[in-house]
mmCIF file of C-alpha atoms in Angstrom:
data_model
loop_
_atom_site.group_PDB
_atom_site.id
_atom_site.type_symbol
_atom_site.label_atom_id
_atom_site.label_comp_id
_atom_site.label_asym_id
_atom_site.label_seq_id
_atom_site.Cartn_x
_atom_site.Cartn_y
_atom_site.Cartn_z
ATOM 1 C CA MET I 1 -3.267 -24.438 12.438
ATOM 2 C CA SER I 2 -2.531 -23.559 16.022
ATOM 3 C CA PRO I 3 -2.905 -19.826 16.616
ATOM 4 C CA THR I 4 0.270 -17.781 16.467
ATOM 5 C CA THR I 5 0.637 -14.367 18.065
ATOM 6 C CA LEU I 6 1.662 -11.492 15.811
ATOM 7 C CA ALA I 7 1.949 -7.754 16.300
ATOM 8 C CA PHE I 8 0.345 -5.547 13.657
ATOM 9 C CA ILE I 9 1.138 -1.825 13.559
ATOM 10 C CA GLY I 10 -0.655 0.508 11.162
ATOM 11 C CA LEU I 11 -4.364 -0.117 10.638
ATOM 12 C CA GLY I 12 -5.216 2.045 7.657
ATOM 13 C CA SER I 13 -7.276 0.724 4.768
ATOM 14 C CA MET I 14 -4.757 -1.904 3.706
ATOM 15 C CA GLY I 15 -3.347 -2.661 7.150
ATOM 16 C CA GLY I 16 -6.802 -3.022 8.639
ATOM 17 C CA GLY I 17 -7.815 -5.383 5.858
ATOM 18 C CA MET I 18 -4.745 -7.579 6.313
ATOM 19 C CA ALA I 19 -5.227 -7.631 10.078
ATOM 20 C CA HIS I 20 -8.846 -8.778 9.668
ATOM 21 C CA ARG I 21 -7.676 -11.544 7.352
ATOM 22 C CA LEU I 22 -5.060 -12.766 9.818
ATOM 23 C CA LEU I 23 -7.554 -12.796 12.690
ATOM 24 C CA GLY I 24 -10.026 -14.740 10.584
ATOM 25 C CA ALA I 25 -7.322 -17.293 9.799
ATOM 26 C CA GLY I 26 -6.695 -18.004 13.472
ATOM 27 C CA TYR I 27 -3.776 -15.747 14.303
ATOM 28 C CA ARG I 28 -3.778 -13.859 17.581
ATOM 29 C CA LEU I 29 -2.997 -10.196 17.036
ATOM 30 C CA THR I 30 -1.761 -7.415 19.252
ATOM 31 C CA VAL I 31 -2.495 -4.221 17.323
ATOM 32 C CA HIS I 32 -1.585 -0.562 17.486
ATOM 33 C CA ASN I 33 -2.585 2.413 15.403
ATOM 34 C CA ARG I 34 -1.842 6.097 15.855
ATOM 35 C CA THR I 35 -5.603 6.748 15.647
ATOM 36 C CA ALA I 36 -6.844 4.298 18.248
ATOM 37 C CA ASP I 37 -10.475 4.109 17.099
ATOM 38 C CA LYS I 38 -9.412 2.401 13.859
ATOM 39 C CA ALA I 39 -8.606 -0.652 15.954
ATOM 40 C CA ALA I 40 -12.172 -0.987 17.263
ATOM 41 C CA PRO I 41 -13.455 -3.450 14.595
ATOM 42 C CA LEU I 42 -10.385 -5.631 15.155
ATOM 43 C CA LEU I 43 -10.836 -5.591 18.921
ATOM 44 C CA ALA I 44 -14.407 -6.768 18.397
ATOM 45 C CA GLN I 45 -12.967 -9.650 16.387
ATOM 46 C CA GLY I 46 -10.583 -10.646 19.168
ATOM 47 C CA ALA I 47 -7.449 -8.551 18.712
ATOM 48 C CA VAL I 48 -5.702 -7.058 21.732
ATOM 49 C CA ALA I 49 -5.019 -3.320 21.764
ATOM 50 C CA ALA I 50 -1.609 -1.930 22.652
ATOM 51 C CA GLY I 51 -1.064 1.633 23.797
ATOM 52 C CA SER I 52 2.203 2.030 21.905
ATOM 53 C CA PRO I 53 4.256 0.275 19.220
ATOM 54 C CA ALA I 54 6.706 -0.893 21.876
ATOM 55 C CA GLU I 55 3.868 -2.401 23.918
ATOM 56 C CA ALA I 56 2.485 -4.106 20.812
ATOM 57 C CA VAL I 57 5.718 -5.986 20.091
ATOM 58 C CA ALA I 58 6.562 -6.981 23.665
ATOM 59 C CA GLY I 59 7.188 -10.729 23.695
ATOM 60 C CA VAL I 60 6.260 -11.110 20.015
ATOM 61 C CA ARG I 61 8.649 -12.606 17.463
ATOM 62 C CA THR I 62 6.926 -11.481 14.253
ATOM 63 C CA VAL I 63 5.775 -7.922 13.567
ATOM 64 C CA LEU I 64 3.851 -6.604 10.567
ATOM 65 C CA LEU I 65 4.025 -2.946 9.593
ATOM 66 C CA SER I 66 1.664 -1.083 7.279
ATOM 67 C CA LEU I 67 2.696 2.556 7.527
ATOM 68 C CA SER I 68 2.117 5.502 5.221
ATOM 69 C CA ASP I 69 5.624 6.670 4.418
ATOM 70 C CA GLU I 70 9.304 6.606 5.312
ATOM 71 C CA ALA I 71 8.934 9.192 8.064
ATOM 72 C CA ALA I 72 6.370 6.992 9.792
ATOM 73 C CA VAL I 73 8.550 3.898 9.391
ATOM 74 C CA GLU I 74 11.528 5.783 10.794
ATOM 75 C CA LYS I 75 9.605 6.984 13.823
ATOM 76 C CA VAL I 76 7.693 3.804 14.595
ATOM 77 C CA LEU I 77 10.092 1.059 13.545
ATOM 78 C CA PHE I 78 13.454 2.495 14.425
ATOM 79 C CA GLY I 79 12.322 4.851 17.158
ATOM 80 C CA GLU I 80 9.989 2.536 19.080
ATOM 81 C CA VAL I 81 9.822 -1.041 17.777
ATOM 82 C CA VAL I 82 13.478 -1.976 17.297
ATOM 83 C CA PRO I 83 14.508 -1.177 20.896
ATOM 84 C CA ALA I 84 11.657 -3.359 22.187
ATOM 85 C CA LEU I 85 12.171 -6.415 19.976
ATOM 86 C CA GLU I 86 14.020 -9.542 21.006
ATOM 87 C CA PRO I 87 17.063 -10.443 18.849
ATOM 88 C CA GLY I 88 16.146 -12.785 16.013
ATOM 89 C CA SER I 89 12.651 -11.368 15.625
ATOM 90 C CA THR I 90 11.247 -10.690 12.150
ATOM 91 C CA VAL I 91 9.754 -7.484 10.806
ATOM 92 C CA ILE I 92 7.431 -7.966 7.824
ATOM 93 C CA ASP I 93 7.257 -4.491 6.328
ATOM 94 C CA THR I 94 4.388 -3.914 3.904
ATOM 95 C CA SER I 95 4.904 -0.124 3.840
ATOM 96 C CA THR I 96 5.665 1.414 0.449
ATOM 97 C CA VAL I 97 9.056 3.100 0.687
ATOM 98 C CA SER I 98 11.852 3.868 -1.760
ATOM 99 C CA PRO I 99 14.163 1.002 -2.775
ATOM 100 C CA GLU I 100 17.094 2.875 -1.244
ATOM 101 C CA TYR I 101 15.297 3.225 2.084
ATOM 102 C CA ALA I 102 14.299 -0.458 1.943
ATOM 103 C CA ARG I 103 17.916 -1.506 1.504
ATOM 104 C CA HIS I 104 19.076 0.798 4.292
ATOM 105 C CA SER I 105 16.340 -0.527 6.599
ATOM 106 C CA ALA I 106 17.400 -4.127 5.978
ATOM 107 C CA THR I 107 21.001 -3.266 6.845
ATOM 108 C CA ARG I 108 20.049 -1.402 10.024
ATOM 109 C CA LEU I 109 17.770 -4.194 11.222
ATOM 110 C CA ALA I 110 20.446 -6.812 10.550
ATOM 111 C CA GLU I 111 22.918 -4.756 12.597
ATOM 112 C CA ALA I 112 20.351 -4.810 15.418
ATOM 113 C CA GLY I 113 20.109 -8.601 15.213
ATOM 114 C CA LEU I 114 16.686 -8.520 13.542
ATOM 115 C CA ARG I 115 15.315 -9.887 10.283
ATOM 116 C CA ARG I 116 13.452 -7.845 7.654
ATOM 117 C CA VAL I 117 11.093 -9.312 5.079
ATOM 118 C CA GLU I 118 10.112 -6.737 2.493
ATOM 119 C CA ALA I 119 6.503 -7.562 1.600
ATOM 120 C CA CYS I 120 5.036 -5.087 -0.863
ATOM 121 C CA VAL I 121 1.357 -5.787 -1.391
ATOM 122 C CA VAL I 122 -0.654 -5.069 -4.517
ATOM 123 C CA GLY I 123 -4.447 -4.875 -4.449
ATOM 124 C CA ASN I 124 -7.163 -2.956 -2.669
ATOM 125 C CA PRO I 125 -8.576 -3.056 0.882
ATOM 126 C CA LEU I 126 -11.336 -5.487 -0.100
ATOM 127 C CA GLN I 127 -8.761 -7.896 -1.518
ATOM 128 C CA ALA I 128 -6.649 -7.433 1.614
ATOM 129 C CA ARG I 129 -9.568 -8.486 3.789
ATOM 130 C CA GLU I 130 -10.161 -11.547 1.603
ATOM 131 C CA GLY I 131 -6.506 -12.612 1.401
ATOM 132 C CA ARG I 132 -6.342 -11.939 -2.340
ATOM 133 C CA LEU I 133 -3.355 -9.597 -2.469
ATOM 134 C CA ARG I 134 -0.288 -10.169 -4.584
ATOM 135 C CA VAL I 135 2.712 -10.069 -2.270
ATOM 136 C CA PHE I 136 6.124 -9.174 -3.703
ATOM 137 C CA VAL I 137 8.844 -10.182 -1.266
ATOM 138 C CA SER I 138 12.540 -9.450 -0.912
ATOM 139 C CA GLY I 139 15.118 -10.457 1.640
ATOM 140 C CA ASP I 140 16.886 -13.559 2.870
ATOM 141 C CA ASP I 141 15.278 -16.725 1.502
ATOM 142 C CA ALA I 142 15.273 -18.440 4.909
ATOM 143 C CA ASP I 143 13.599 -15.418 6.529
ATOM 144 C CA ILE I 144 10.911 -15.397 3.852
ATOM 145 C CA GLU I 145 10.248 -19.114 4.206
ATOM 146 C CA ALA I 146 9.952 -18.771 7.984
ATOM 147 C CA VAL I 147 7.007 -16.378 7.614
ATOM 148 C CA ARG I 148 5.543 -17.815 4.424
ATOM 149 C CA PRO I 149 2.354 -19.002 6.222
ATOM 150 C CA VAL I 150 1.678 -15.373 7.206
ATOM 151 C CA LEU I 151 2.398 -14.128 3.684
ATOM 152 C CA GLU I 152 0.158 -16.777 2.138
ATOM 153 C CA THR I 153 -2.645 -15.819 4.503
ATOM 154 C CA ILE I 154 -2.714 -12.210 3.312
ATOM 155 C CA GLY I 155 -1.947 -12.993 -0.323
ATOM 156 C CA SER I 156 -3.149 -15.340 -3.027
ATOM 157 C CA GLU I 157 0.282 -15.103 -4.652
ATOM 158 C CA VAL I 158 3.708 -14.650 -3.061
ATOM 159 C CA VAL I 159 6.402 -13.577 -5.527
ATOM 160 C CA PRO I 160 10.052 -13.656 -4.356
ATOM 161 C CA LEU I 161 12.161 -11.023 -6.119
ATOM 162 C CA GLY I 162 15.581 -11.279 -4.504
ATOM 163 C CA ALA I 163 17.634 -8.746 -2.589
ATOM 164 C CA PRO I 164 16.248 -5.912 -0.437
ATOM 165 C CA GLY I 165 14.802 -3.096 -2.506
ATOM 166 C CA ALA I 166 13.651 -5.317 -5.370
ATOM 167 C CA ALA I 167 10.084 -5.689 -4.115
ATOM 168 C CA ALA I 168 9.883 -1.954 -3.455
ATOM 169 C CA THR I 169 10.992 -1.284 -7.025
ATOM 170 C CA ALA I 170 8.344 -3.627 -8.446
ATOM 171 C CA LYS I 171 5.627 -2.030 -6.325
ATOM 172 C CA LEU I 172 6.580 1.472 -7.448
ATOM 173 C CA ILE I 173 6.608 0.388 -11.099
ATOM 174 C CA LEU I 174 3.062 -0.936 -10.787
ATOM 175 C CA ASN I 175 1.924 2.245 -9.070
ATOM 176 C CA LEU I 176 3.480 4.303 -11.859
ATOM 177 C CA LEU I 177 1.277 2.429 -14.307
ATOM 178 C CA LEU I 178 -1.760 2.831 -12.075
ATOM 179 C CA GLY I 179 -1.241 6.568 -11.750
ATOM 180 C CA ALA I 180 -0.762 6.967 -15.492
ATOM 181 C CA GLN I 181 -3.959 5.054 -16.257
ATOM 182 C CA VAL I 182 -6.042 7.074 -13.810
ATOM 183 C CA ALA I 183 -4.664 10.358 -15.163
ATOM 184 C CA ALA I 184 -5.221 9.336 -18.793
ATOM 185 C CA LEU I 185 -8.775 8.214 -18.020
ATOM 186 C CA ALA I 186 -9.567 11.488 -16.237
ATOM 187 C CA GLU I 187 -8.259 13.623 -19.115
ATOM 188 C CA ALA I 188 -9.878 11.545 -21.859
ATOM 189 C CA VAL I 189 -13.300 11.550 -20.181
ATOM 190 C CA THR I 190 -13.117 15.258 -19.442
ATOM 191 C CA TYR I 191 -12.376 15.899 -23.112
ATOM 192 C CA GLY I 192 -15.348 13.764 -24.147
ATOM 193 C CA GLN I 193 -17.647 15.493 -21.692
ATOM 194 C CA ARG I 194 -16.602 18.967 -22.885
ATOM 195 C CA ALA I 195 -17.195 17.803 -26.448
ATOM 196 C CA GLY I 196 -20.804 16.961 -25.592
ATOM 197 C CA LEU I 197 -20.697 13.268 -24.708
ATOM 198 C CA ASP I 198 -22.555 11.935 -21.674
ATOM 199 C CA ARG I 199 -19.986 11.323 -18.926
ATOM 200 C CA ASP I 200 -21.600 8.195 -17.458
ATOM 201 C CA ARG I 201 -22.110 6.595 -20.849
ATOM 202 C CA LEU I 202 -18.543 7.417 -21.878
ATOM 203 C CA LEU I 203 -17.117 5.931 -18.690
ATOM 204 C CA ALA I 204 -19.174 2.769 -19.220
ATOM 205 C CA THR I 205 -18.044 2.567 -22.831
ATOM 206 C CA ILE I 206 -14.385 2.856 -21.894
ATOM 207 C CA ALA I 207 -14.757 0.336 -19.058
ATOM 208 C CA GLY I 208 -16.277 -2.176 -21.450
ATOM 209 C CA SER I 209 -13.774 -1.638 -24.253
ATOM 210 C CA GLY I 210 -10.638 -3.509 -25.237
ATOM 211 C CA PHE I 211 -8.636 -0.555 -23.937
ATOM 212 C CA SER I 212 -9.778 -1.197 -20.375
ATOM 213 C CA SER I 213 -8.327 -3.248 -17.532
ATOM 214 C CA GLU I 214 -9.515 -4.366 -14.103
ATOM 215 C CA VAL I 215 -7.910 -1.269 -12.598
ATOM 216 C CA LEU I 216 -9.390 1.075 -15.195
ATOM 217 C CA ARG I 217 -12.878 -0.421 -14.793
ATOM 218 C CA PHE I 218 -12.649 -0.030 -11.022
ATOM 219 C CA ARG I 219 -11.661 3.654 -11.220
ATOM 220 C CA ALA I 220 -14.182 4.347 -13.973
ATOM 221 C CA GLU I 221 -16.956 3.138 -11.681
ATOM 222 C CA LEU I 222 -15.731 5.345 -8.839
ATOM 223 C CA MET I 223 -15.676 8.305 -11.232
ATOM 224 C CA ARG I 224 -19.148 7.482 -12.518
ATOM 225 C CA LYS I 225 -20.550 7.405 -8.982
ATOM 226 C CA GLY I 226 -18.421 10.307 -7.756
ATOM 227 C CA SER I 227 -17.506 7.964 -4.911
ATOM 228 C CA TYR I 228 -14.081 8.889 -3.559
ATOM 229 C CA ARG I 229 -14.531 8.027 0.128
ATOM 230 C CA PRO I 230 -13.596 5.755 1.668
ATOM 231 C CA ALA I 231 -10.470 5.828 -0.470
ATOM 232 C CA PHE I 232 -9.184 2.579 -1.898
ATOM 233 C CA PHE I 233 -5.906 4.365 -2.692
ATOM 234 C CA ARG I 234 -5.543 7.862 -1.286
ATOM 235 C CA SER I 235 -4.414 10.573 -3.691
ATOM 236 C CA ALA I 236 -1.740 11.665 -1.212
ATOM 237 C CA LEU I 237 -0.245 8.168 -1.221
ATOM 238 C CA MET I 238 -0.404 8.037 -5.005
ATOM 239 C CA GLU I 239 1.569 11.299 -5.228
ATOM 240 C CA LYS I 240 4.067 9.979 -2.688
ATOM 241 C CA ASP I 241 4.627 6.728 -4.561
ATOM 242 C CA LEU I 242 4.975 8.469 -7.929
ATOM 243 C CA ARG I 243 7.504 10.856 -6.389
ATOM 244 C CA LEU I 244 9.518 7.981 -4.918
ATOM 245 C CA ALA I 245 9.517 6.168 -8.264
ATOM 246 C CA VAL I 246 10.487 9.176 -10.378
ATOM 247 C CA THR I 247 13.260 10.041 -7.923
ATOM 248 C CA ASP I 248 14.627 6.488 -7.851
ATOM 249 C CA ALA I 249 14.443 6.234 -11.643
ATOM 250 C CA ALA I 250 16.501 9.434 -11.930
ATOM 251 C CA ARG I 251 19.083 7.842 -9.642
ATOM 252 C CA THR I 252 19.448 5.021 -12.195
ATOM 253 C CA GLY I 253 19.696 7.484 -15.086
ATOM 254 C CA VAL I 254 16.133 7.043 -16.356
ATOM 255 C CA ALA I 255 14.136 10.223 -17.008
ATOM 256 C CA MET I 256 10.348 10.005 -16.624
ATOM 257 C CA PRO I 257 8.875 13.223 -18.043
ATOM 258 C CA VAL I 258 5.431 11.716 -18.683
ATOM 259 C CA LEU I 259 5.108 10.163 -15.258
ATOM 260 C CA ASP I 260 6.520 13.197 -13.509
ATOM 261 C CA THR I 261 3.700 15.188 -15.105
ATOM 262 C CA VAL I 262 1.237 12.659 -13.657
ATOM 263 C CA ARG I 263 2.902 13.096 -10.268
ATOM 264 C CA ALA I 264 2.440 16.859 -10.532
ATOM 265 C CA ARG I 265 -1.262 16.361 -11.290
ATOM 266 C CA PHE I 266 -1.715 14.359 -8.087
ATOM 267 C CA ALA I 267 0.346 16.903 -6.151
ATOM 268 C CA ALA I 268 -2.199 19.514 -7.261
ATOM 269 C CA VAL I 269 -5.032 17.311 -5.965
ATOM 270 C CA VAL I 270 -3.320 17.070 -2.585
ATOM 271 C CA GLU I 271 -2.686 20.822 -2.498
ATOM 272 C CA ALA I 272 -6.376 21.412 -3.235
ATOM 273 C CA GLY I 273 -7.310 19.445 -0.118
ATOM 274 C CA ASP I 274 -8.369 16.122 -1.668
ATOM 275 C CA GLY I 275 -5.360 14.068 -0.631
ATOM 276 C CA ASP I 276 -7.487 11.759 1.522
ATOM 277 C CA ARG I 277 -9.871 10.990 -1.333
ATOM 278 C CA ASP I 278 -9.378 8.119 -3.749
ATOM 279 C CA ALA I 279 -7.057 8.734 -6.677
ATOM 280 C CA ALA I 280 -10.107 8.637 -8.964
ATOM 281 C CA VAL I 281 -10.977 12.125 -7.687
ATOM 282 C CA LEU I 282 -8.396 13.393 -10.166
ATOM 283 C CA ILE I 283 -11.225 13.660 -12.714
ATOM 284 C CA GLU I 284 -12.809 16.395 -10.603
ATOM 285 C CA HIS I 285 -9.577 18.401 -10.901
ATOM 286 C CA THR I 286 -9.147 17.924 -14.645
#
């Protein structure tokens, strides 16, 4: 494959992992991150640093975003990237936003003569670095096919889901289930510990049981080690995603009292100052 130049904006845990994967696959990357030092490992691997989002996308036809929330997307994409992009360019947005915002973004980009591929990724930073993410995509079929080589580089599976907002909905549904599992595990283990059971042994027992899953085993090990940094999924982002999902569900007429309680538990973790720690830290607040 001849190298293709891409711009990558947002080099957090997931974004940094995807950027490393793309560089390793032969893509040339121009990168930008609000905290510049996060780009250092990528620069050592051959990426080119840009001083601003607008500088990063200059002369580039395909841009990847991995930003923390809608406010960041609004500021970076619509405030700085869109004015600097050439008409016909494609934005691959891996940021987790609400389905409503995803649909609105697609409309605004189309009005600006740009293409949007909604690419919601599922996995952890290690899987991102190894190209083993699941990538849920929404948007125009032709736009998706045009960037499929990029999508297949960062993901082991690319799942088309239709119109804008569909991939965002699927991603939020999966994160609802993740949040519920982590919260249930934290409460169950805390109960067992207070009842006199050894915490490590209980976590190992649950992880090895038929009630477990890959996700539950992963968080159980983090809880057993008390290892919450670096975060594989920050508690603050978990709360944000649960809030987006519960709000969007209410818009469709679906009440989520159980999952809204889980959201409130993670909100308490963030308020206590542990928002940058992995979601598994919830056990320390239970």
